[in-house]
Amino acid sequence: MASDPFFDAPTNRDSYGITGDWRINDTFHLHATGAYALARAQGFANPANGEDRRGLGADLWTWAAILSAVDIFKEGAVLSVGGGQYVTAERVETLPGDLQSIDEDTPYIIEAQYKFPLTDGILLTPGFYVVINPEGNEDNNSIWVGALRT
């Protein structure tokens, strides 16, 4: 729902966010970010049937945190574990007859990766992530993905 709260109606958005980084010590670093957006419909979703959504609003939220450990097993290597909430529609103003007004459940992501330097210019980065409640619906199976980047 958060990706299209007004069913294809033109939309503008005011977004606010905060990001912080904390170097806990020489090994551990913490990064966190959060954001809020107020989306507003600007017109018709379907001019043919007269669905004027002008003025309807939606509250969208997201956040994430990542803990990294540097120089683990090798100088220049970085092990990171993190997670967060995908953009979620917590409130959506709707018209009578709309089937869904907010995301039913909150979608989350949990991820881990290990950047391993092979040479000065080449990194090998295995990792994985899991998306819980994809598309904001707990009835959807979690999505598991493994990745290997160079």
PDB file of N, CA and C in Angstrom, residues 10-101:
ATOM      1  N   PRO A  10      -2.184  11.213  -9.051  1.00  0.00           N
ATOM      2  CA  PRO A  10      -0.966  12.010  -8.871  1.00  0.00           C
ATOM      3  C   PRO A  10      -0.797  12.351  -7.395  1.00  0.00           C
ATOM      4  N   THR A  11       0.445  12.296  -6.923  1.00  0.00           N
ATOM      5  CA  THR A  11       0.711  12.439  -5.486  1.00  0.00           C
ATOM      6  C   THR A  11       1.946  13.296  -5.269  1.00  0.00           C
ATOM      7  N   ASN A  12       1.918  14.145  -4.228  1.00  0.00           N
ATOM      8  CA  ASN A  12       3.158  14.778  -3.792  1.00  0.00           C
ATOM      9  C   ASN A  12       3.440  14.315  -2.379  1.00  0.00           C
ATOM     10  N   ARG A  13       4.670  14.583  -1.917  1.00  0.00           N
ATOM     11  CA  ARG A  13       5.082  14.034  -0.631  1.00  0.00           C
ATOM     12  C   ARG A  13       6.032  14.999   0.056  1.00  0.00           C
ATOM     13  N   ASP A  14       5.808  15.229   1.339  1.00  0.00           N
ATOM     14  CA  ASP A  14       6.749  15.946   2.192  1.00  0.00           C
ATOM     15  C   ASP A  14       7.427  14.902   3.059  1.00  0.00           C
ATOM     16  N   SER A  15       8.763  14.833   2.974  1.00  0.00           N
ATOM     17  CA  SER A  15       9.509  13.791   3.679  1.00  0.00           C
ATOM     18  C   SER A  15      10.457  14.402   4.699  1.00  0.00           C
ATOM     19  N   TYR A  16      10.600  13.713   5.823  1.00  0.00           N
ATOM     20  CA  TYR A  16      11.487  14.137   6.901  1.00  0.00           C
ATOM     21  C   TYR A  16      12.260  12.912   7.366  1.00  0.00           C
ATOM     22  N   GLY A  17      13.554  13.080   7.571  1.00  0.00           N
ATOM     23  CA  GLY A  17      14.350  11.940   7.995  1.00  0.00           C
ATOM     24  C   GLY A  17      15.478  12.353   8.908  1.00  0.00           C
ATOM     25  N   ILE A  18      16.005  11.369   9.592  1.00  0.00           N
ATOM     26  CA  ILE A  18      17.155  11.577  10.457  1.00  0.00           C
ATOM     27  C   ILE A  18      18.069  10.367  10.313  1.00  0.00           C
ATOM     28  N   THR A  19      19.360  10.638  10.291  1.00  0.00           N
ATOM     29  CA  THR A  19      20.355   9.580  10.168  1.00  0.00           C
ATOM     30  C   THR A  19      21.461   9.836  11.173  1.00  0.00           C
ATOM     31  N   GLY A  20      21.946   8.772  11.780  1.00  0.00           N
ATOM     32  CA  GLY A  20      23.043   8.916  12.723  1.00  0.00           C
ATOM     33  C   GLY A  20      24.053   7.796  12.584  1.00  0.00           C
ATOM     34  N   ASP A  21      25.304   8.138  12.834  1.00  0.00           N
ATOM     35  CA  ASP A  21      26.393   7.165  12.841  1.00  0.00           C
ATOM     36  C   ASP A  21      27.152   7.313  14.146  1.00  0.00           C
ATOM     37  N   TRP A  22      27.476   6.186  14.753  1.00  0.00           N
ATOM     38  CA  TRP A  22      28.220   6.198  16.008  1.00  0.00           C
ATOM     39  C   TRP A  22      29.351   5.192  15.908  1.00  0.00           C
ATOM     40  N   ARG A  23      30.556   5.701  16.010  1.00  0.00           N
ATOM     41  CA  ARG A  23      31.728   4.823  16.065  1.00  0.00           C
ATOM     42  C   ARG A  23      31.917   4.458  17.531  1.00  0.00           C
ATOM     43  N   ILE A  24      31.400   3.302  17.903  1.00  0.00           N
ATOM     44  CA  ILE A  24      31.398   2.872  19.299  1.00  0.00           C
ATOM     45  C   ILE A  24      32.829   2.705  19.798  1.00  0.00           C
ATOM     46  N   ASN A  25      33.657   2.063  19.000  1.00  0.00           N
ATOM     47  CA  ASN A  25      35.092   1.924  19.279  1.00  0.00           C
ATOM     48  C   ASN A  25      35.773   1.635  17.942  1.00  0.00           C
ATOM     49  N   ASP A  26      37.021   1.215  17.960  1.00  0.00           N
ATOM     50  CA  ASP A  26      37.738   0.969  16.705  1.00  0.00           C
ATOM     51  C   ASP A  26      37.144  -0.176  15.890  1.00  0.00           C
ATOM     52  N   THR A  27      36.414  -1.063  16.526  1.00  0.00           N
ATOM     53  CA  THR A  27      35.861  -2.227  15.834  1.00  0.00           C
ATOM     54  C   THR A  27      34.397  -2.057  15.443  1.00  0.00           C
ATOM     55  N   PHE A  28      33.569  -1.543  16.336  1.00  0.00           N
ATOM     56  CA  PHE A  28      32.121  -1.525  16.112  1.00  0.00           C
ATOM     57  C   PHE A  28      31.602  -0.140  15.735  1.00  0.00           C
ATOM     58  N   HIS A  29      30.737  -0.144  14.700  1.00  0.00           N
ATOM     59  CA  HIS A  29      30.104   1.083  14.235  1.00  0.00           C
ATOM     60  C   HIS A  29      28.601   0.821  14.141  1.00  0.00           C
ATOM     61  N   LEU A  30      27.813   1.798  14.554  1.00  0.00           N
ATOM     62  CA  LEU A  30      26.356   1.685  14.491  1.00  0.00           C
ATOM     63  C   LEU A  30      25.818   2.786  13.589  1.00  0.00           C
ATOM     64  N   HIS A  31      24.955   2.410  12.661  1.00  0.00           N
ATOM     65  CA  HIS A  31      24.296   3.361  11.764  1.00  0.00           C
ATOM     66  C   HIS A  31      22.789   3.172  11.931  1.00  0.00           C
ATOM     67  N   ALA A  32      22.075   4.273  12.049  1.00  0.00           N
ATOM     68  CA  ALA A  32      20.615   4.193  12.168  1.00  0.00           C
ATOM     69  C   ALA A  32      19.986   5.319  11.357  1.00  0.00           C
ATOM     70  N   THR A  33      18.821   5.040  10.818  1.00  0.00           N
ATOM     71  CA  THR A  33      18.103   6.038  10.040  1.00  0.00           C
ATOM     72  C   THR A  33      16.605   5.826  10.222  1.00  0.00           C
ATOM     73  N   GLY A  34      15.855   6.882  10.106  1.00  0.00           N
ATOM     74  CA  GLY A  34      14.399   6.801  10.182  1.00  0.00           C
ATOM     75  C   GLY A  34      13.798   7.907   9.340  1.00  0.00           C
ATOM     76  N   ALA A  35      12.599   7.684   8.845  1.00  0.00           N
ATOM     77  CA  ALA A  35      11.963   8.694   8.006  1.00  0.00           C
ATOM     78  C   ALA A  35      10.450   8.623   8.122  1.00  0.00           C
ATOM     79  N   TYR A  36       9.851   9.782   7.931  1.00  0.00           N
ATOM     80  CA  TYR A  36       8.399   9.924   7.887  1.00  0.00           C
ATOM     81  C   TYR A  36       8.066  10.729   6.641  1.00  0.00           C
ATOM     82  N   ALA A  37       6.990  10.388   5.982  1.00  0.00           N
ATOM     83  CA  ALA A  37       6.525  11.159   4.833  1.00  0.00           C
ATOM     84  C   ALA A  37       5.016  11.324   4.918  1.00  0.00           C
ATOM     85  N   LEU A  38       4.560  12.517   4.582  1.00  0.00           N
ATOM     86  CA  LEU A  38       3.134  12.779   4.439  1.00  0.00           C
ATOM     87  C   LEU A  38       2.865  12.895   2.946  1.00  0.00           C
ATOM     88  N   ALA A  39       2.159  11.927   2.404  1.00  0.00           N
ATOM     89  CA  ALA A  39       1.804  11.934   0.984  1.00  0.00           C
ATOM     90  C   ALA A  39       0.403  12.508   0.842  1.00  0.00           C
ATOM     91  N   ARG A  40       0.207  13.288  -0.231  1.00  0.00           N
ATOM     92  CA  ARG A  40      -1.108  13.882  -0.486  1.00  0.00           C
ATOM     93  C   ARG A  40      -1.499  13.642  -1.945  1.00  0.00           C
ATOM     94  N   ALA A  41      -2.709  13.153  -2.140  1.00  0.00           N
ATOM     95  CA  ALA A  41      -3.221  12.960  -3.496  1.00  0.00           C
ATOM     96  C   ALA A  41      -3.506  14.325  -4.117  1.00  0.00           C
ATOM     97  N   GLN A  42      -3.227  14.441  -5.426  1.00  0.00           N
ATOM     98  CA  GLN A  42      -3.372  15.724  -6.115  1.00  0.00           C
ATOM     99  C   GLN A  42      -4.436  15.723  -7.203  1.00  0.00           C
ATOM    100  N   GLY A  43      -5.144  14.625  -7.380  1.00  0.00           N
ATOM    101  CA  GLY A  43      -6.128  14.621  -8.451  1.00  0.00           C
ATOM    102  C   GLY A  43      -6.862  13.308  -8.564  1.00  0.00           C
ATOM    103  N   PHE A  44      -7.176  12.968  -9.798  1.00  0.00           N
ATOM    104  CA  PHE A  44      -8.010  11.812 -10.097  1.00  0.00           C
ATOM    105  C   PHE A  44      -7.170  10.549 -10.271  1.00  0.00           C
ATOM    106  N   ALA A  45      -7.633   9.446  -9.668  1.00  0.00           N
ATOM    107  CA  ALA A  45      -7.005   8.147  -9.910  1.00  0.00           C
ATOM    108  C   ALA A  45      -7.437   7.630 -11.270  1.00  0.00           C
ATOM    109  N   ASN A  46      -8.690   7.865 -11.612  1.00  0.00           N
ATOM    110  CA  ASN A  46      -9.234   7.438 -12.895  1.00  0.00           C
ATOM    111  C   ASN A  46     -10.276   8.470 -13.307  1.00  0.00           C
ATOM    112  N   PRO A  47      -9.889   9.462 -14.116  1.00  0.00           N
ATOM    113  CA  PRO A  47     -10.833  10.521 -14.482  1.00  0.00           C
ATOM    114  C   PRO A  47     -12.106  10.001 -15.134  1.00  0.00           C
ATOM    115  N   ALA A  48     -12.045   8.841 -15.773  1.00  0.00           N
ATOM    116  CA  ALA A  48     -13.219   8.302 -16.462  1.00  0.00           C
ATOM    117  C   ALA A  48     -14.356   7.976 -15.501  1.00  0.00           C
ATOM    118  N   ASN A  49     -14.017   7.537 -14.261  1.00  0.00           N
ATOM    119  CA  ASN A  49     -15.103   7.195 -13.332  1.00  0.00           C
ATOM    120  C   ASN A  49     -15.245   8.220 -12.206  1.00  0.00           C
ATOM    121  N   GLY A  50     -14.526   9.331 -12.302  1.00  0.00           N
ATOM    122  CA  GLY A  50     -14.728  10.426 -11.359  1.00  0.00           C
ATOM    123  C   GLY A  50     -14.154  10.228  -9.977  1.00  0.00           C
ATOM    124  N   GLU A  51     -13.128   9.397  -9.814  1.00  0.00           N
ATOM    125  CA  GLU A  51     -12.518   9.171  -8.502  1.00  0.00           C
ATOM    126  C   GLU A  51     -11.553  10.303  -8.167  1.00  0.00           C
ATOM    127  N   ASP A  52     -12.084  11.409  -7.703  1.00  0.00           N
ATOM    128  CA  ASP A  52     -11.237  12.542  -7.328  1.00  0.00           C
ATOM    129  C   ASP A  52     -10.674  12.299  -5.936  1.00  0.00           C
ATOM    130  N   ARG A  53      -9.388  12.078  -5.844  1.00  0.00           N
ATOM    131  CA  ARG A  53      -8.732  11.784  -4.569  1.00  0.00           C
ATOM    132  C   ARG A  53      -7.984  12.996  -4.029  1.00  0.00           C
ATOM    133  N   ARG A  54      -8.164  14.144  -4.646  1.00  0.00           N
ATOM    134  CA  ARG A  54      -7.490  15.370  -4.230  1.00  0.00           C
ATOM    135  C   ARG A  54      -7.689  15.624  -2.741  1.00  0.00           C
ATOM    136  N   GLY A  55      -6.568  15.878  -2.039  1.00  0.00           N
ATOM    137  CA  GLY A  55      -6.634  16.205  -0.619  1.00  0.00           C
ATOM    138  C   GLY A  55      -6.531  15.022   0.327  1.00  0.00           C
ATOM    139  N   LEU A  56      -6.654  13.796  -0.174  1.00  0.00           N
ATOM    140  CA  LEU A  56      -6.493  12.637   0.703  1.00  0.00           C
ATOM    141  C   LEU A  56      -5.031  12.533   1.135  1.00  0.00           C
ATOM    142  N   GLY A  57      -4.792  12.072   2.356  1.00  0.00           N
ATOM    143  CA  GLY A  57      -3.427  11.990   2.880  1.00  0.00           C
ATOM    144  C   GLY A  57      -3.060  10.588   3.327  1.00  0.00           C
ATOM    145  N   ALA A  58      -1.747  10.367   3.460  1.00  0.00           N
ATOM    146  CA  ALA A  58      -1.230   9.082   3.943  1.00  0.00           C
ATOM    147  C   ALA A  58       0.035   9.330   4.754  1.00  0.00           C
ATOM    148  N   ASP A  59       0.166   8.616   5.875  1.00  0.00           N
ATOM    149  CA  ASP A  59       1.376   8.656   6.700  1.00  0.00           C
ATOM    150  C   ASP A  59       2.232   7.449   6.357  1.00  0.00           C
ATOM    151  N   LEU A  60       3.481   7.701   5.950  1.00  0.00           N
ATOM    152  CA  LEU A  60       4.409   6.645   5.560  1.00  0.00           C
ATOM    153  C   LEU A  60       5.617   6.681   6.487  1.00  0.00           C
ATOM    154  N   TRP A  61       6.035   5.509   6.996  1.00  0.00           N
ATOM    155  CA  TRP A  61       7.142   5.406   7.948  1.00  0.00           C
ATOM    156  C   TRP A  61       8.150   4.365   7.495  1.00  0.00           C
ATOM    157  N   THR A  62       9.419   4.577   7.840  1.00  0.00           N
ATOM    158  CA  THR A  62      10.474   3.595   7.612  1.00  0.00           C
ATOM    159  C   THR A  62      11.612   3.837   8.600  1.00  0.00           C
ATOM    160  N   TRP A  63      12.369   2.788   8.886  1.00  0.00           N
ATOM    161  CA  TRP A  63      13.554   2.913   9.748  1.00  0.00           C
ATOM    162  C   TRP A  63      14.482   1.735   9.490  1.00  0.00           C
ATOM    163  N   ALA A  64      15.740   1.898   9.882  1.00  0.00           N
ATOM    164  CA  ALA A  64      16.721   0.814   9.745  1.00  0.00           C
ATOM    165  C   ALA A  64      17.883   1.059  10.699  1.00  0.00           C
ATOM    166  N   ALA A  65      18.564  -0.025  11.067  1.00  0.00           N
ATOM    167  CA  ALA A  65      19.772   0.049  11.893  1.00  0.00           C
ATOM    168  C   ALA A  65      20.747  -1.022  11.423  1.00  0.00           C
ATOM    169  N   ILE A  66      22.031  -0.672  11.423  1.00  0.00           N
ATOM    170  CA  ILE A  66      23.080  -1.603  10.996  1.00  0.00           C
ATOM    171  C   ILE A  66      24.235  -1.525  11.982  1.00  0.00           C
ATOM    172  N   LEU A  67      24.678  -2.677  12.456  1.00  0.00           N
ATOM    173  CA  LEU A  67      25.862  -2.766  13.302  1.00  0.00           C
ATOM    174  C   LEU A  67      26.962  -3.417  12.473  1.00  0.00           C
ATOM    175  N   SER A  68      28.096  -2.725  12.374  1.00  0.00           N
ATOM    176  CA  SER A  68      29.223  -3.236  11.594  1.00  0.00           C
ATOM    177  C   SER A  68      30.433  -3.446  12.484  1.00  0.00           C
ATOM    178  N   ALA A  69      31.173  -4.493  12.175  1.00  0.00           N
ATOM    179  CA  ALA A  69      32.440  -4.773  12.852  1.00  0.00           C
ATOM    180  C   ALA A  69      33.529  -4.760  11.784  1.00  0.00           C
ATOM    181  N   VAL A  70      34.520  -3.881  11.956  1.00  0.00           N
ATOM    182  CA  VAL A  70      35.574  -3.749  10.951  1.00  0.00           C
ATOM    183  C   VAL A  70      36.809  -4.554  11.342  1.00  0.00           C
ATOM    184  N   ASP A  71      37.549  -4.932  10.325  1.00  0.00           N
ATOM    185  CA  ASP A  71      38.791  -5.697  10.481  1.00  0.00           C
ATOM    186  C   ASP A  71      38.573  -7.040  11.179  1.00  0.00           C
ATOM    187  N   ILE A  72      37.440  -7.696  10.896  1.00  0.00           N
ATOM    188  CA  ILE A  72      37.143  -9.015  11.453  1.00  0.00           C
ATOM    189  C   ILE A  72      37.787 -10.073  10.558  1.00  0.00           C
ATOM    190  N   PHE A  73      38.674 -10.870  11.100  1.00  0.00           N
ATOM    191  CA  PHE A  73      39.403 -11.944  10.424  1.00  0.00           C
ATOM    192  C   PHE A  73      40.463 -11.451   9.440  1.00  0.00           C
ATOM    193  N   LYS A  74      40.347 -10.192   8.958  1.00  0.00           N
ATOM    194  CA  LYS A  74      41.344  -9.655   8.036  1.00  0.00           C
ATOM    195  C   LYS A  74      41.227  -8.135   8.017  1.00  0.00           C
ATOM    196  N   GLU A  75      42.343  -7.447   7.926  1.00  0.00           N
ATOM    197  CA  GLU A  75      42.320  -5.990   7.848  1.00  0.00           C
ATOM    198  C   GLU A  75      41.555  -5.556   6.599  1.00  0.00           C
ATOM    199  N   GLY A  76      40.637  -4.622   6.781  1.00  0.00           N
ATOM    200  CA  GLY A  76      39.813  -4.133   5.681  1.00  0.00           C
ATOM    201  C   GLY A  76      38.500  -4.866   5.509  1.00  0.00           C
ATOM    202  N   ALA A  77      38.304  -5.961   6.226  1.00  0.00           N
ATOM    203  CA  ALA A  77      37.045  -6.712   6.144  1.00  0.00           C
ATOM    204  C   ALA A  77      35.995  -6.049   7.031  1.00  0.00           C
ATOM    205  N   VAL A  78      34.727  -6.180   6.634  1.00  0.00           N
ATOM    206  CA  VAL A  78      33.631  -5.599   7.409  1.00  0.00           C
ATOM    207  C   VAL A  78      32.483  -6.602   7.479  1.00  0.00           C
ATOM    208  N   LEU A  79      32.087  -6.960   8.689  1.00  0.00           N
ATOM    209  CA  LEU A  79      30.920  -7.808   8.933  1.00  0.00           C
ATOM    210  C   LEU A  79      29.782  -6.898   9.373  1.00  0.00           C
ATOM    211  N   SER A  80      28.639  -6.959   8.684  1.00  0.00           N
ATOM    212  CA  SER A  80      27.499  -6.098   9.004  1.00  0.00           C
ATOM    213  C   SER A  80      26.242  -6.925   9.203  1.00  0.00           C
ATOM    214  N   VAL A  81      25.481  -6.554  10.214  1.00  0.00           N
ATOM    215  CA  VAL A  81      24.178  -7.161  10.489  1.00  0.00           C
ATOM    216  C   VAL A  81      23.202  -6.013  10.709  1.00  0.00           C
ATOM    217  N   GLY A  82      22.049  -6.099  10.069  1.00  0.00           N
ATOM    218  CA  GLY A  82      21.103  -5.000  10.206  1.00  0.00           C
ATOM    219  C   GLY A  82      19.685  -5.432   9.953  1.00  0.00           C
ATOM    220  N   GLY A  83      18.824  -4.475  10.082  1.00  0.00           N
ATOM    221  CA  GLY A  83      17.420  -4.729   9.823  1.00  0.00           C
ATOM    222  C   GLY A  83      16.636  -3.445   9.894  1.00  0.00           C
ATOM    223  N   GLY A  84      15.376  -3.557   9.508  1.00  0.00           N
ATOM    224  CA  GLY A  84      14.536  -2.377   9.553  1.00  0.00           C
ATOM    225  C   GLY A  84      13.149  -2.656   9.037  1.00  0.00           C
ATOM    226  N   GLN A  85      12.420  -1.586   8.893  1.00  0.00           N
ATOM    227  CA  GLN A  85      11.039  -1.634   8.425  1.00  0.00           C
ATOM    228  C   GLN A  85      10.978  -0.990   7.051  1.00  0.00           C
ATOM    229  N   TYR A  86      10.450  -1.724   6.069  1.00  0.00           N
ATOM    230  CA  TYR A  86      10.208  -1.119   4.762  1.00  0.00           C
ATOM    231  C   TYR A  86       9.195   0.006   4.923  1.00  0.00           C
ATOM    232  N   VAL A  87       9.148   0.886   3.928  1.00  0.00           N
ATOM    233  CA  VAL A  87       8.167   1.969   3.964  1.00  0.00           C
ATOM    234  C   VAL A  87       6.780   1.358   4.134  1.00  0.00           C
ATOM    235  N   THR A  88       6.074   1.846   5.151  1.00  0.00           N
ATOM    236  CA  THR A  88       4.774   1.289   5.513  1.00  0.00           C
ATOM    237  C   THR A  88       3.740   2.402   5.616  1.00  0.00           C
ATOM    238  N   ALA A  89       2.573   2.171   5.050  1.00  0.00           N
ATOM    239  CA  ALA A  89       1.468   3.119   5.164  1.00  0.00           C
ATOM    240  C   ALA A  89       0.733   2.845   6.473  1.00  0.00           C
ATOM    241  N   GLU A  90       0.951   3.713   7.456  1.00  0.00           N
ATOM    242  CA  GLU A  90       0.304   3.550   8.760  1.00  0.00           C
ATOM    243  C   GLU A  90      -1.105   4.145   8.770  1.00  0.00           C
ATOM    244  N   ARG A  91      -1.328   5.162   7.920  1.00  0.00           N
ATOM    245  CA  ARG A  91      -2.645   5.794   7.817  1.00  0.00           C
ATOM    246  C   ARG A  91      -2.843   6.222   6.375  1.00  0.00           C
ATOM    247  N   VAL A  92      -3.982   5.879   5.798  1.00  0.00           N
ATOM    248  CA  VAL A  92      -4.325   6.316   4.449  1.00  0.00           C
ATOM    249  C   VAL A  92      -5.791   6.721   4.443  1.00  0.00           C
ATOM    250  N   GLU A  93      -6.049   7.951   4.030  1.00  0.00           N
ATOM    251  CA  GLU A  93      -7.435   8.395   3.867  1.00  0.00           C
ATOM    252  C   GLU A  93      -7.953   7.826   2.553  1.00  0.00           C
ATOM    253  N   THR A  94      -9.174   7.313   2.567  1.00  0.00           N
ATOM    254  CA  THR A  94      -9.709   6.617   1.398  1.00  0.00           C
ATOM    255  C   THR A  94     -11.089   7.143   1.036  1.00  0.00           C
ATOM    256  N   LEU A  95     -11.553   6.695  -0.104  1.00  0.00           N
ATOM    257  CA  LEU A  95     -12.915   6.974  -0.537  1.00  0.00           C
ATOM    258  C   LEU A  95     -13.798   5.789  -0.169  1.00  0.00           C
ATOM    259  N   PRO A  96     -15.095   6.005  -0.001  1.00  0.00           N
ATOM    260  CA  PRO A  96     -15.996   4.879   0.264  1.00  0.00           C
ATOM    261  C   PRO A  96     -15.866   3.823  -0.839  1.00  0.00           C
ATOM    262  N   GLY A  97     -15.770   2.567  -0.421  1.00  0.00           N
ATOM    263  CA  GLY A  97     -15.657   1.466  -1.369  1.00  0.00           C
ATOM    264  C   GLY A  97     -14.239   1.020  -1.654  1.00  0.00           C
ATOM    265  N   ASP A  98     -13.230   1.773  -1.178  1.00  0.00           N
ATOM    266  CA  ASP A  98     -11.845   1.328  -1.359  1.00  0.00           C
ATOM    267  C   ASP A  98     -11.639   0.041  -0.573  1.00  0.00           C
ATOM    268  N   LEU A  99     -10.919  -0.918  -1.164  1.00  0.00           N
ATOM    269  CA  LEU A  99     -10.750  -2.228  -0.543  1.00  0.00           C
ATOM    270  C   LEU A  99      -9.762  -2.232   0.608  1.00  0.00           C
ATOM    271  N   GLN A 100      -8.710  -1.413   0.530  1.00  0.00           N
ATOM    272  CA  GLN A 100      -7.686  -1.442   1.574  1.00  0.00           C
ATOM    273  C   GLN A 100      -7.217  -0.025   1.824  1.00  0.00           C
ATOM    274  N   SER A 101      -7.002   0.314   3.094  1.00  0.00           N
ATOM    275  CA  SER A 101      -6.589   1.673   3.400  1.00  0.00           C
ATOM    276  C   SER A 101      -5.187   1.758   3.979  1.00  0.00           C
TER     277      SER A 101
END
